[in-house]
Coordinates of C-alpha atoms (C1' of nucleotides) in Angstrom, one line a residue:
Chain A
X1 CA 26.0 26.6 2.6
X2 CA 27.0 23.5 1.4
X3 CA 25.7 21.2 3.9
X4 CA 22.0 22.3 2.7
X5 CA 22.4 19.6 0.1
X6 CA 22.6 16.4 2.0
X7 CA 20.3 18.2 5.3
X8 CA 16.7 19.0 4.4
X9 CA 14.6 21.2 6.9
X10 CA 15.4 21.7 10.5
X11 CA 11.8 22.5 12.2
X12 CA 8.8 20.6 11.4
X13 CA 5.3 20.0 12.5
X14 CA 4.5 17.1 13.7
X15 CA 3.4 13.9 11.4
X16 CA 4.4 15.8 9.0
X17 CA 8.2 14.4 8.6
X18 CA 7.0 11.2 7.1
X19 CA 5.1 12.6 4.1
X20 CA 8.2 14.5 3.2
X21 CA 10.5 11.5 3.5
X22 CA 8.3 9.6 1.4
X23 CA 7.5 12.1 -1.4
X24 CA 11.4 12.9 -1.4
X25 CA 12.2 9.2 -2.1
X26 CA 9.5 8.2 -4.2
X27 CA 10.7 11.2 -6.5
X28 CA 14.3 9.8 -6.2
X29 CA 13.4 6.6 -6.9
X30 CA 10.8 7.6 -9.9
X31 CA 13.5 10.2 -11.5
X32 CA 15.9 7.4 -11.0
X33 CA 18.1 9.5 -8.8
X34 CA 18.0 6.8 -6.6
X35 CA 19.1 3.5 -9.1
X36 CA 17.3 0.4 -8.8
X37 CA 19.4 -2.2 -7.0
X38 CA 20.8 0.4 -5.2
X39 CA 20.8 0.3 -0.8
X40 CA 18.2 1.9 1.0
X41 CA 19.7 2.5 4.5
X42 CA 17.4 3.9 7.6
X43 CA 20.5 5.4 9.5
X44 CA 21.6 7.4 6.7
X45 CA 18.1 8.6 5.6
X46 CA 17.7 9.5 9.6
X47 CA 21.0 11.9 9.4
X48 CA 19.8 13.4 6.1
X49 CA 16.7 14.2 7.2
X50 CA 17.8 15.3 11.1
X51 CA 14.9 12.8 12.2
X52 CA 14.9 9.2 14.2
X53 CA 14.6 6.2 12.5
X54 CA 10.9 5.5 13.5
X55 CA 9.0 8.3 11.0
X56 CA 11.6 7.1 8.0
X57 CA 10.9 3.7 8.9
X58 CA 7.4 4.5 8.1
X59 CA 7.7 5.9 4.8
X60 CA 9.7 2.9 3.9
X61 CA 7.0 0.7 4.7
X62 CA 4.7 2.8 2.6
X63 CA 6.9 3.1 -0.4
X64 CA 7.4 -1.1 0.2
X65 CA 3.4 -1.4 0.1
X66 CA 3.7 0.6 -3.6
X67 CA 6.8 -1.9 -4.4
X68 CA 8.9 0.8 -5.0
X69 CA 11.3 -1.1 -2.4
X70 CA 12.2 -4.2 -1.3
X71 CA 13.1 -5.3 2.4
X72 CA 15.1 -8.4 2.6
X73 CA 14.7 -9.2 6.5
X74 CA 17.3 -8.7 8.7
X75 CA 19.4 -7.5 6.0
X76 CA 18.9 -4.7 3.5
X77 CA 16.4 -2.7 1.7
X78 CA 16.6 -2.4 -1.8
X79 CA 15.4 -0.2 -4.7
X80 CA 13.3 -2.1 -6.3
X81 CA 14.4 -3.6 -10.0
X82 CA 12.8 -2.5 -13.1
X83 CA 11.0 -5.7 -14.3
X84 CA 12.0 -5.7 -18.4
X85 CA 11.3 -9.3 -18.3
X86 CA 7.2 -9.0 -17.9
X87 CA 6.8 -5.7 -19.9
X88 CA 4.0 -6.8 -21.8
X89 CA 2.1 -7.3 -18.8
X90 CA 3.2 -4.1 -17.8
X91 CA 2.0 -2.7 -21.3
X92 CA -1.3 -4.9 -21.2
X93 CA -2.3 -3.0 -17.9
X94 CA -1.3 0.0 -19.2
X95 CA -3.3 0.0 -22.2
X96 CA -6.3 -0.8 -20.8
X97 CA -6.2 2.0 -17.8
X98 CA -5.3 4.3 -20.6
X99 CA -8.4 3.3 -22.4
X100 CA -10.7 3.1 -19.2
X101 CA -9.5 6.1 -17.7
X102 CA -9.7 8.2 -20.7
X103 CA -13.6 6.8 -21.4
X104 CA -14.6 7.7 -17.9
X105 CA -13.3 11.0 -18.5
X106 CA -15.3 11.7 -21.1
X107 CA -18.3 10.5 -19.2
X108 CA -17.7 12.2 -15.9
X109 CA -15.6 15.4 -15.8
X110 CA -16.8 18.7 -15.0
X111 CA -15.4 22.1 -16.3
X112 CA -13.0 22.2 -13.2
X113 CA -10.8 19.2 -14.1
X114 CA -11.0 20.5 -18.0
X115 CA -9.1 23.6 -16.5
X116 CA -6.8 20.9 -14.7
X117 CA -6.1 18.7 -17.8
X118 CA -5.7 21.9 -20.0
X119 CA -2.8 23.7 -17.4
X120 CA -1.0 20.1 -17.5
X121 CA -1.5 19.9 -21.1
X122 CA 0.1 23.4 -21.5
X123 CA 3.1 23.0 -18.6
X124 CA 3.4 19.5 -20.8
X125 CA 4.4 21.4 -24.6
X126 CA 6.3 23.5 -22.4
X127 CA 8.8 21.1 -21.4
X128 CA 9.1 19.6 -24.8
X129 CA 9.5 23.2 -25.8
X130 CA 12.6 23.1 -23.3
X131 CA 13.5 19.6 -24.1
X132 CA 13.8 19.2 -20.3
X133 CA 13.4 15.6 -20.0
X134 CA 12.7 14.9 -16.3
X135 CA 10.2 17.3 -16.0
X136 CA 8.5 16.1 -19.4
X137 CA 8.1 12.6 -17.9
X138 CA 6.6 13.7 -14.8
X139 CA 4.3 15.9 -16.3
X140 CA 3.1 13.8 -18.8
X141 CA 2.6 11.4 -15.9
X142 CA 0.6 14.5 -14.3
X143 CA -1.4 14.9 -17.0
X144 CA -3.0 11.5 -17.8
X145 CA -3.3 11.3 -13.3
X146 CA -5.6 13.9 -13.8
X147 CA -7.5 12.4 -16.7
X148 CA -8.1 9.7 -14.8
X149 CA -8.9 12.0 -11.7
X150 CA -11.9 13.6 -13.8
X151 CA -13.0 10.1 -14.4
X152 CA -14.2 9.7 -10.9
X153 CA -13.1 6.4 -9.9
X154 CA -10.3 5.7 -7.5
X155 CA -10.4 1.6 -8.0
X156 CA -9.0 3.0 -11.5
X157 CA -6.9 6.0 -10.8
X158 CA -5.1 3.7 -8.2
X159 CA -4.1 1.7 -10.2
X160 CA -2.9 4.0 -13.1
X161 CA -1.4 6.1 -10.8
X162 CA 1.1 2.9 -10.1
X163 CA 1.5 2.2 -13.1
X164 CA 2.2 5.6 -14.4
X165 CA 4.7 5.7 -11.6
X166 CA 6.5 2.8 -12.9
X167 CA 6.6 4.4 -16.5
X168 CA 8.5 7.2 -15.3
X169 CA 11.2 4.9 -14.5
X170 CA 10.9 2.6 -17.9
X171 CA 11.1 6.3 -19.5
X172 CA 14.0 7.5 -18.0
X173 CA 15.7 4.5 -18.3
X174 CA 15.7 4.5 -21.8
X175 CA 16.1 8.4 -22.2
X176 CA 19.1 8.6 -20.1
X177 CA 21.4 9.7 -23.0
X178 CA 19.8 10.3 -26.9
X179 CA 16.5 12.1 -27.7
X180 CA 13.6 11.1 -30.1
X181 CA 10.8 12.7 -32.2
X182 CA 8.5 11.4 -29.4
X183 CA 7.9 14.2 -27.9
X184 CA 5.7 16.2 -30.9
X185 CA 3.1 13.6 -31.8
X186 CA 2.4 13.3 -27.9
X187 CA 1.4 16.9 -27.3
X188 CA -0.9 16.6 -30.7
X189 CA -2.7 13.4 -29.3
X190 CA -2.9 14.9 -26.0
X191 CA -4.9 17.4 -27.9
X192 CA -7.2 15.0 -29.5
X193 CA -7.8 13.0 -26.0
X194 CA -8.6 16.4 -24.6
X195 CA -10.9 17.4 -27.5
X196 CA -13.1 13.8 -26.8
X197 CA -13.3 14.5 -23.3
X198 CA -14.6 18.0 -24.2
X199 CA -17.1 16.5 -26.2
X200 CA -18.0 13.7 -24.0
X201 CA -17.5 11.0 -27.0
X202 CA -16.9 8.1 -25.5
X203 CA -16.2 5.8 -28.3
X204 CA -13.3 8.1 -29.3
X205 CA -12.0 8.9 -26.0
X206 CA -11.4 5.0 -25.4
X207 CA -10.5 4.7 -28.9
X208 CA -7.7 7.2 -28.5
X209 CA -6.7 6.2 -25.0
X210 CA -6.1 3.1 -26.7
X211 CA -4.0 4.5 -29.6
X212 CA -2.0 6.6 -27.4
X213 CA -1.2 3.9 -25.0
X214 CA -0.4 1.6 -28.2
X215 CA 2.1 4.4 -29.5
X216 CA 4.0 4.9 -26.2
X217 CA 4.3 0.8 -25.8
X218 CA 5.8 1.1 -29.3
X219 CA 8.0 3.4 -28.6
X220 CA 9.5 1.5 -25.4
X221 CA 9.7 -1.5 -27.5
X222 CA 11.7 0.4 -30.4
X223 CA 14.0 1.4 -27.9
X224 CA 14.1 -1.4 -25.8
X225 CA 15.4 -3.4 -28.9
X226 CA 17.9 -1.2 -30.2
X227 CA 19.2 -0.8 -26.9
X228 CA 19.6 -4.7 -27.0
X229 CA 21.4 -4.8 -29.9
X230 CA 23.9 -1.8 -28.8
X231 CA 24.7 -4.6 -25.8
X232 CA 25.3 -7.1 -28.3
X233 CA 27.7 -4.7 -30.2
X234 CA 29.7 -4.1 -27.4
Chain B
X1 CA -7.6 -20.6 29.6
X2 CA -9.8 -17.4 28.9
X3 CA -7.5 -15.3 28.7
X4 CA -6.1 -17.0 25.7
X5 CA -9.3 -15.7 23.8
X6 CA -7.9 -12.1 23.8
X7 CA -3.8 -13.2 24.2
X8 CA -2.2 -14.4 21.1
X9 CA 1.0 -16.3 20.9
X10 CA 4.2 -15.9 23.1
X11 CA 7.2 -16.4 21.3
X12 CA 7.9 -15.3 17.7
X13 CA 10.9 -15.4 15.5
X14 CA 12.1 -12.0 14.8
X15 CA 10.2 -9.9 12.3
X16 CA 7.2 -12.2 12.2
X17 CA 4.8 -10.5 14.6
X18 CA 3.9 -7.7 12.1
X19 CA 2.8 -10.1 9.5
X20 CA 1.0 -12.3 12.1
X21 CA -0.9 -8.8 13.2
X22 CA -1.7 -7.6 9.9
X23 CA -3.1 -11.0 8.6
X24 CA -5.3 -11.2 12.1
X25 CA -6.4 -7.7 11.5
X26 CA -7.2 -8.0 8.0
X27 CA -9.5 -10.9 8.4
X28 CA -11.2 -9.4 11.2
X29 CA -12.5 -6.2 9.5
X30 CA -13.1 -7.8 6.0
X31 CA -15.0 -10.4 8.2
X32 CA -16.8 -7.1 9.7
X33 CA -15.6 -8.9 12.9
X34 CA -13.9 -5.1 13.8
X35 CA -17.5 -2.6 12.8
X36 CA -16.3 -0.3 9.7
X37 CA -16.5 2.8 11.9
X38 CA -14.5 1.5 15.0
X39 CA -11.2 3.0 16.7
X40 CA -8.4 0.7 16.7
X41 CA -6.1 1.1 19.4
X42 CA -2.7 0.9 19.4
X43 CA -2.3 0.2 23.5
X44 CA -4.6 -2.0 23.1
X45 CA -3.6 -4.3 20.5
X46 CA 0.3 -4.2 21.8
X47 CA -0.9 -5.5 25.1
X48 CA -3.7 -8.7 23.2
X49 CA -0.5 -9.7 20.7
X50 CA 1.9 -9.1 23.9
X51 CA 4.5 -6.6 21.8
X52 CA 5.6 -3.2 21.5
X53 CA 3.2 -0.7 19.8
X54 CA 6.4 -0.2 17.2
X55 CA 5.6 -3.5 14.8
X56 CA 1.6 -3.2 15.8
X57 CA 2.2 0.4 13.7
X58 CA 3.8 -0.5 11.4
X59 CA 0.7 -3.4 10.6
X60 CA -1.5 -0.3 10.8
X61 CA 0.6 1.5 8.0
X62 CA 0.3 -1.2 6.0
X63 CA -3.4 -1.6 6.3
X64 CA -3.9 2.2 5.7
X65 CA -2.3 1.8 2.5
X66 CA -4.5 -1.0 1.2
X67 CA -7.7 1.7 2.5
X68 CA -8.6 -0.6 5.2
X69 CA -8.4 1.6 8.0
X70 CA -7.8 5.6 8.2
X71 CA -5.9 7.6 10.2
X72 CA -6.9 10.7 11.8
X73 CA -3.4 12.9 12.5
X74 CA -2.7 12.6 16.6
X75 CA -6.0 11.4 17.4
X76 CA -7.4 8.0 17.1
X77 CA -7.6 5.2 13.7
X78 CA -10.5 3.9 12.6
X79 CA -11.6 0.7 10.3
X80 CA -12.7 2.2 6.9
X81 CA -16.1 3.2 6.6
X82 CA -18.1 1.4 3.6
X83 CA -18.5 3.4 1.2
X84 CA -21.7 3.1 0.0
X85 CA -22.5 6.4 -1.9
X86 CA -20.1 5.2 -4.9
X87 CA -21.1 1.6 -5.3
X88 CA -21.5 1.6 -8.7
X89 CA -17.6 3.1 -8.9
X90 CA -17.0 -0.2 -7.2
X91 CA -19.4 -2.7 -9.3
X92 CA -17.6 -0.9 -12.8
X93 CA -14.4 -1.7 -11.3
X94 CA -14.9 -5.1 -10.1
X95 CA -17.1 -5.8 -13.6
X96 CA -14.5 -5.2 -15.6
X97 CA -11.6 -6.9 -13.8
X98 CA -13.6 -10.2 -13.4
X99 CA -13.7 -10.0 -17.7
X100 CA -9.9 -9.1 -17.6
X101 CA -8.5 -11.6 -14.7
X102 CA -11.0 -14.3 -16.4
X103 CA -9.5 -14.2 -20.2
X104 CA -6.1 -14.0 -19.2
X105 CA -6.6 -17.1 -17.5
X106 CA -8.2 -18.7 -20.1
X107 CA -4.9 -17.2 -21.9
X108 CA -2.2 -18.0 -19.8
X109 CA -3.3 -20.6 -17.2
X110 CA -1.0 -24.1 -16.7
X111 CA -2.5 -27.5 -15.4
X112 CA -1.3 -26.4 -11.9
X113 CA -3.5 -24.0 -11.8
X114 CA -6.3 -25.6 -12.8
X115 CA -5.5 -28.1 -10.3
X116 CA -5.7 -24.8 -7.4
X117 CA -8.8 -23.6 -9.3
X118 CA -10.9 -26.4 -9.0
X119 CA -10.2 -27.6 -5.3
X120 CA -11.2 -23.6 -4.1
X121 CA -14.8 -24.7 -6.4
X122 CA -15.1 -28.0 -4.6
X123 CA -14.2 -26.0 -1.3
X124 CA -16.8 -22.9 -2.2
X125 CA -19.1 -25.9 -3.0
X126 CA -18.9 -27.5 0.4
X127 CA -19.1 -24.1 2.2
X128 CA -22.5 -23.7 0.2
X129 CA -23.8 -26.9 0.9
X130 CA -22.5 -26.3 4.9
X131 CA -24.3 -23.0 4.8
X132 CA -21.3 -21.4 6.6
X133 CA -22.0 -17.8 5.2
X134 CA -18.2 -16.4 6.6
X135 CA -16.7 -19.6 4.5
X136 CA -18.4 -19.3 1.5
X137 CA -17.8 -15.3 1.3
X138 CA -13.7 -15.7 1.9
X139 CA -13.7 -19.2 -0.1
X140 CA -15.5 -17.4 -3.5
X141 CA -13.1 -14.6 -3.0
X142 CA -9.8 -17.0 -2.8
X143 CA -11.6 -18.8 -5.6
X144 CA -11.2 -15.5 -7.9
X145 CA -8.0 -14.8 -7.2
X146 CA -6.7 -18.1 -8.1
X147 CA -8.3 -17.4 -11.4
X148 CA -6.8 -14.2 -11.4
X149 CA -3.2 -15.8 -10.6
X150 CA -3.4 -18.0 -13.6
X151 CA -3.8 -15.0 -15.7
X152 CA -0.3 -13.7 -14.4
X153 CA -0.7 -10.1 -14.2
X154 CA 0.5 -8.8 -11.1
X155 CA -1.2 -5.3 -12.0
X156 CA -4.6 -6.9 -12.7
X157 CA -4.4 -9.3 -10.1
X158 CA -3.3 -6.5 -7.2
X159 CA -6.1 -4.4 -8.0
X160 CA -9.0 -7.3 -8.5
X161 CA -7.7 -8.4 -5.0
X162 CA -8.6 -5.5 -3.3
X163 CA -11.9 -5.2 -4.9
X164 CA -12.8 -8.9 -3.6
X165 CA -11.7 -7.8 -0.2
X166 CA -13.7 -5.1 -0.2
X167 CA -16.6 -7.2 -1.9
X168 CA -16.2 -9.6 0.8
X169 CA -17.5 -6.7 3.8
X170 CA -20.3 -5.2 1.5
X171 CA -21.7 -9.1 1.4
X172 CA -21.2 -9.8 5.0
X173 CA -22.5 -6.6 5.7
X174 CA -26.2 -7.8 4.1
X175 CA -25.8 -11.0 4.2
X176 CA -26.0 -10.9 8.0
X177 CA -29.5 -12.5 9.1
X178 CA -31.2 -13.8 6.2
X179 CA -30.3 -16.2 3.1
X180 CA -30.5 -16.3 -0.8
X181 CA -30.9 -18.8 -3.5
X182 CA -27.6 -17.0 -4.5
X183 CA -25.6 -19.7 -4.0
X184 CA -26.3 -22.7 -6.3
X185 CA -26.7 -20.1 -8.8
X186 CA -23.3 -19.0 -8.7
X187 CA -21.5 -22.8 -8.2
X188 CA -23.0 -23.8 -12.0
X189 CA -21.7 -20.4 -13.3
X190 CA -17.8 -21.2 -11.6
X191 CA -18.2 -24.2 -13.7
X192 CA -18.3 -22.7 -16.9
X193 CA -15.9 -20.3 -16.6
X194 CA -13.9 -23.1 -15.3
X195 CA -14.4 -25.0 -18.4
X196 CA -13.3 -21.5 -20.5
X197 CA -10.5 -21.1 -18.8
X198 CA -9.8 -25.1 -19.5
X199 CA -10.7 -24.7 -23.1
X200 CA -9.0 -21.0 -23.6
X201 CA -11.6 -19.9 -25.2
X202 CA -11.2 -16.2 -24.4
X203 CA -14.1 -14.7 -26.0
X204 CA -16.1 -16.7 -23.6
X205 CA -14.5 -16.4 -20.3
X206 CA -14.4 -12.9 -21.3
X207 CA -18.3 -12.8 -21.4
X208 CA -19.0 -15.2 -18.4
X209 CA -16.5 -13.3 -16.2
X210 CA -18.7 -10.3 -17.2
X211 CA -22.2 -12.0 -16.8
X212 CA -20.4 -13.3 -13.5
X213 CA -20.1 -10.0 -12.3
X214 CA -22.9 -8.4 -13.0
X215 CA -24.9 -11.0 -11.4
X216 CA -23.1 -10.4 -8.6
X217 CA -24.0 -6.7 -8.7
X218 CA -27.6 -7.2 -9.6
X219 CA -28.0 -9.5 -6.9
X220 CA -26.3 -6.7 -4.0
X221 CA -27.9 -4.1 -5.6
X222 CA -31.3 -5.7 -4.8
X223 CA -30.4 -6.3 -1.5
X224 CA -29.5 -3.0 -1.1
X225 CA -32.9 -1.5 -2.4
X226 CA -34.7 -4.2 -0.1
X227 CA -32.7 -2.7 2.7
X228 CA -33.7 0.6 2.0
X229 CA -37.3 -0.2 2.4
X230 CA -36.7 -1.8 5.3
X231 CA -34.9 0.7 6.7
X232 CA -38.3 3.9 5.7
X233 CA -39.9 0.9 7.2
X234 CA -38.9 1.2 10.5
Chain C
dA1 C1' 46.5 -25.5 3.1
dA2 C1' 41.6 -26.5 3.5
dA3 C1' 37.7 -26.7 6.2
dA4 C1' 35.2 -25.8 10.1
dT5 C1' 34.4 -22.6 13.7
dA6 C1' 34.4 -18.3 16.3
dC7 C1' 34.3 -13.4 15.9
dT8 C1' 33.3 -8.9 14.2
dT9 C1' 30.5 -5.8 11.9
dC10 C1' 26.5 -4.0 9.8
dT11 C1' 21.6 -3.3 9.4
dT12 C1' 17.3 -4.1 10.7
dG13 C1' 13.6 -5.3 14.4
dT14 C1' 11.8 -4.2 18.9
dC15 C1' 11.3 -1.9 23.1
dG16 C1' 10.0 1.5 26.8
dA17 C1' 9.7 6.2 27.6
dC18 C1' 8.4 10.8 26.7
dA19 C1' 6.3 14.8 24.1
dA20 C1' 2.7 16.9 21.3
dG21 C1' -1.9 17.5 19.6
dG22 C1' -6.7 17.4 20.1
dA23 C1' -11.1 16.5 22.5
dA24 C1' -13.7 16.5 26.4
dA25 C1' -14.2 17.9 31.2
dA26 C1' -13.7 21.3 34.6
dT27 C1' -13.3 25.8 36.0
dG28 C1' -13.8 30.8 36.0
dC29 C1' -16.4 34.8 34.7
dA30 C1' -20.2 37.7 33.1
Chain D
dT1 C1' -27.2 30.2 33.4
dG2 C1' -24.4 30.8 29.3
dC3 C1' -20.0 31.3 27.4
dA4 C1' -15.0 31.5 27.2
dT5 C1' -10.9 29.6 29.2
dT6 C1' -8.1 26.4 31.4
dT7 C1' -7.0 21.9 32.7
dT8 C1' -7.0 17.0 32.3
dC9 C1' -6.9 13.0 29.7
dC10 C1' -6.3 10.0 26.0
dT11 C1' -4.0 8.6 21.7
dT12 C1' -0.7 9.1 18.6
dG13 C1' 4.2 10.6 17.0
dT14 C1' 9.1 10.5 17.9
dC15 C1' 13.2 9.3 20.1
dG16 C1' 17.4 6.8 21.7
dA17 C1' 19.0 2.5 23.0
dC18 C1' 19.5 -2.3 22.7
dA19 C1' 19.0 -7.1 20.7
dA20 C1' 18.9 -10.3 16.9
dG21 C1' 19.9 -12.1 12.4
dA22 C1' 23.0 -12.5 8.5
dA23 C1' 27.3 -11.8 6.0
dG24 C1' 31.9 -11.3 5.9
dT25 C1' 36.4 -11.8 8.3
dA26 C1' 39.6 -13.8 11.2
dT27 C1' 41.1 -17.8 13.8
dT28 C1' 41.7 -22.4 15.0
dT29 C1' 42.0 -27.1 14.0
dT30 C1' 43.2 -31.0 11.3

DNA sequence: AAAATACTTCTTGTCGACAAGGAAAATGCA
DNA sequence: TGCATTTTCCTTGTCGACAAGAAGTATTTT
């Protein structure tokens, strides 16, 4: 059946139709199925979904609150534009929830969340294994959410979270068409991180947060400049 | 007119009575004016702001994703408890993002906001000098974020806002009978990190937005214990 | 033909009504 | 009386319809 792609689900249980639309669209969005700039229109979201406007309305306004959208009044919803022009703000934030989140790990996870960072860590090398770019992204974003899960504080892990969220889309921006070595050194890092929270060092787990947060802002940078000078070229 | 005590406003432009709600609404639970604890009723607040339920909900999405009140699926909302199990989660966060939000300031601020800075410190000032406990609690808080503005990190400045909301019910809640020398205290250390930020001398708003802080903390967390007595006391 | 004005269209914002889920009250049964 | 069951009630969740604001298009006027 073709019409299964553009309908989702027909029965549902009540309250539950707005946690799907939102989860759907923040995926979109992230995995930039859904490109930034691009419309954002209640009426069509309503037929695809085979639900009023009122519950779609509401996950809008949630995914607005996350400024993942952006509601001109009276007019349009937008997805909201990747800001490349405040990046190092972006990477300053970053860094440091890498580093905090990382620490805290170290001082606060239990054996559970180790068996949580460890089947993320695997599914992670898997990916690379496949070279299956979308899913590496959101894993990798999986992975250092559950770090900071095992770090026991949500001020922090909301935050990251965000900001994770708004990597995925930097990342696939930029790996939309050639590949890198990236991948590699990332899983062996993850290792170390891993191997600090193990050991509850501290020091080294904010020392390689840090590091690891350093080498992924370098790695944007790289390709944030050589993608500049392929405009120029043109 | 009495009945203008619990009836607000009665004509609106378009779109405006969702903002006008959630603002209202805000200030009354962060003021503990609404008891962390209480239901919030839908009816009820269409029929005091004279609209439909449809833009009071969507207010009391948007204050569900900030974690200021909770849902409970097809039953009633209630304003957030406190929580205050995990305090020291909360004093680590807000520690650390007074340092952060303090040094970029000292960083990044311009003469304007300077300018903003310094009239919230004459206006905390007054409030302290006026006794008026409500004032002083939202007037430090605005004072912080203006810092936190000048540092121009949206990311930084997102989070450290919510942690001064939420700072600003855990002092009402024991600041609610009896009075501190806290005050005086506090205006002489806003000066220096004022002058800091003036002179950008990182390092050093770095270590009086920490000191800052954990004054702060000390000073709730003897409250706190002093409560506690009180309360085997009884 | 250019500018101002009116009209159309498109999307969001708001409304009133109804349905569903859950809790408490009322009822039936042993 | 004690317990299970039904009923009522209260609040939220969803719907379809309509109104308002803004942009673009057509029309009039000079």
């Amino acid at each position: 059946m073709i019409e299964q792609a553009t309908k989702d689900v027909v029965e549902r249980r009540r309250g539950s139709g707005v946690k799907l639309v939102y989860d759907i669209l923040r995926d979109e969005i992230l995995d930039l199925k859904l490109a930034p700039g691009s419309p954002v229109d209640e009426v069509l979201l309503a037929e695809r979904f085979q639900m009023s406007r009122t519950p779609i309305r509401e996950a809008l306004v949630r995914l607005a609150g996350e400024g993942l959208i952006e509601t001109l009044p009276n007019r349009s919803t937008l997805v909201s534009n990747i800001d490349l022009l405040n990046l190092n703000t972006y990477f300053d934030a970053l860094v440091l929830m890498y580093r905090v989140t990382t620490r805290l790990a170290a001082q606060n996870h239990n054996a559970a969340d180790l068996v949580a960072i460890r089947q993320l860590h695997h599914q992670y090398a898997a990916t690379v294994e496949a070279r299956d770019l979308r899913e590496m992204i959101a894993v990798n974003a999986a992975f250092h959410t559950a770090i900071a899960e095992a770090g026991r504080n949500p001020y922090f892990t909301g935050l990251f979270r965000r900001l994770l969220d708004e990597g995925r889309r930097i990342l696939r921006l930029y790996y939309n068409s050639y590949e890198e070595q990236f991948p590699q050194r990332f899983v062996d890092e993850h290792d170390e991180i891993i191997a600090a929270i193990e050991g509850r060092d501290l020091e080294a787990a904010d020392r390689l947060g840090k590091i690891h947060g350093e080498q992924i802002v370098e790695q944007v940078q790289r390709m944030f400049a050589r993608n500049q000078k392929l405009d120029i070229a043109l």
